[in-house]
Amino acid sequence: LSSLTDVPPSLLSPISTMAAAPQLTLEQVKGALNAALTAIEVPENKQKLQDAKTEAAGNLMVLMQKVMPVLLEVLGPHLEGMGLPVGQPGVQALLMQSAQFQSDPEIAAGKAKLMAVMMGQ
């Protein structure tokens, strides 16, 4: 590749999708984190995440391969509702935007809980 113009668009889409994410306010980030955590606690979703964690049997690479798709499926509608991209770029955008409000205890707690779920805890 001689320049970024030679990079296939499919490789750039996560970057460009993240750049297109709207800037969220403090209240929007709180709402998005609360919606995400509420969705994770739905018994059916909680069971799917637990099954993925069990299947990984402590192997971090397998855990990421099993937990992340389930988490993305659960969070997709909530991310889309906030104007964030569906999928991993949306989760990353939410986490990045929550960082600007990290001093807010509710944001810090919500972000920590979401990260814990992502790590299979």
Coordinates of C-alpha atoms in Angstrom, one line a residue:
L1 CA 0.0 0.0 0.0
S2 CA 1.4 3.3 -1.0
S3 CA -1.1 5.5 0.9
L4 CA -4.4 5.4 2.8
T5 CA -6.2 5.8 -0.4
D6 CA -5.0 2.2 -1.3
V7 CA -6.6 0.8 1.8
P8 CA -9.8 -1.1 1.1
P9 CA -12.9 0.7 2.4
S10 CA -13.9 -2.4 4.4
L11 CA -10.8 -2.0 6.6
L12 CA -11.5 1.7 7.2
S13 CA -15.2 1.3 8.1
P14 CA -14.7 0.8 11.8
I15 CA -12.6 3.9 12.0
S16 CA -14.9 6.0 9.9
T17 CA -17.9 4.7 11.8
M18 CA -16.4 5.6 15.1
A19 CA -15.6 9.1 13.8
A20 CA -19.3 9.5 12.8
A21 CA -20.6 8.7 16.3
P22 CA -22.4 11.7 17.8
Q23 CA -21.0 13.5 20.8
L24 CA -23.0 12.5 23.8
T25 CA -23.8 14.6 26.8
L26 CA -23.3 13.5 30.4
E27 CA -27.0 12.5 30.7
Q28 CA -26.9 10.6 27.4
V29 CA -23.9 8.7 28.5
K30 CA -25.6 7.9 31.8
G31 CA -28.7 6.8 29.9
A32 CA -26.7 4.6 27.5
L33 CA -24.7 2.9 30.3
N34 CA -27.9 2.3 32.3
A35 CA -29.7 0.9 29.2
A36 CA -26.7 -1.3 28.5
L37 CA -26.4 -2.6 32.0
T38 CA -30.2 -3.2 32.2
A39 CA -30.1 -5.2 29.0
I40 CA -27.3 -7.3 30.3
E41 CA -29.3 -8.1 33.5
V42 CA -32.3 -9.5 31.5
P43 CA -32.3 -13.1 32.6
E44 CA -32.1 -14.5 29.1
N45 CA -29.2 -12.2 28.2
K46 CA -27.5 -12.9 31.6
Q47 CA -27.7 -16.6 30.9
K48 CA -26.3 -16.3 27.3
L49 CA -23.3 -14.4 28.8
Q50 CA -22.8 -16.9 31.5
D51 CA -23.0 -19.8 29.0
A52 CA -20.3 -18.0 26.9
K53 CA -18.1 -17.5 29.9
T54 CA -18.5 -21.2 30.9
E55 CA -17.7 -22.3 27.4
A56 CA -14.5 -20.3 27.5
A57 CA -13.3 -22.2 30.6
G58 CA -10.9 -19.4 31.7
N59 CA -9.2 -19.0 28.3
L60 CA -9.1 -15.3 27.6
M61 CA -8.9 -15.6 23.9
V62 CA -11.9 -17.9 23.8
L63 CA -13.7 -15.7 26.2
M64 CA -13.4 -12.7 23.9
Q65 CA -14.5 -14.9 21.0
K66 CA -17.6 -16.1 22.9
V67 CA -18.6 -13.2 25.1
M68 CA -18.2 -10.3 22.7
P69 CA -20.6 -11.5 20.1
V70 CA -23.3 -12.1 22.8
L71 CA -22.6 -8.7 24.3
L72 CA -22.8 -7.0 21.0
E73 CA -26.1 -8.7 20.2
V74 CA -27.5 -7.6 23.5
L75 CA -26.2 -4.0 23.3
G76 CA -26.9 -3.4 19.6
P77 CA -30.4 -1.9 19.8
H78 CA -29.4 0.3 22.7
L79 CA -26.3 1.6 20.9
E80 CA -28.3 2.3 17.8
G81 CA -31.0 4.1 19.8
M82 CA -28.3 6.5 21.0
G83 CA -27.1 7.2 17.5
L84 CA -23.9 5.1 18.1
P85 CA -22.8 2.4 15.6
V86 CA -24.0 -1.1 16.2
G87 CA -21.3 -3.5 17.1
Q88 CA -17.8 -3.2 18.5
P89 CA -17.3 0.4 17.2
G90 CA -20.4 1.4 19.1
V91 CA -19.2 -0.1 22.4
Q92 CA -15.8 1.5 21.9
A93 CA -17.4 4.8 21.2
L94 CA -19.6 4.6 24.3
L95 CA -16.6 3.7 26.5
M96 CA -14.5 6.5 24.9
Q97 CA -17.2 9.0 25.4
S98 CA -17.8 7.9 29.0
A99 CA -14.1 8.6 29.7
Q100 CA -14.8 12.4 29.5
F101 CA -17.3 12.1 32.4
Q102 CA -15.2 9.6 34.4
S103 CA -15.3 11.9 37.5
D104 CA -19.0 11.3 37.7
P105 CA -19.5 8.4 40.1
E106 CA -22.4 6.9 38.2
I107 CA -20.5 7.0 34.9
A108 CA -17.4 5.5 36.6
A109 CA -19.4 2.7 38.1
G110 CA -21.4 2.0 34.9
K111 CA -18.2 1.9 32.8
A112 CA -16.5 -0.4 35.3
K113 CA -19.5 -2.8 35.3
L114 CA -19.6 -2.9 31.5
M115 CA -15.8 -3.5 31.3
A116 CA -16.2 -6.3 33.9
V117 CA -18.9 -8.0 31.7
M118 CA -16.6 -7.6 28.7
M119 CA -13.9 -9.4 30.6
G120 CA -16.2 -12.2 31.6
Q121 CA -16.5 -11.3 35.3

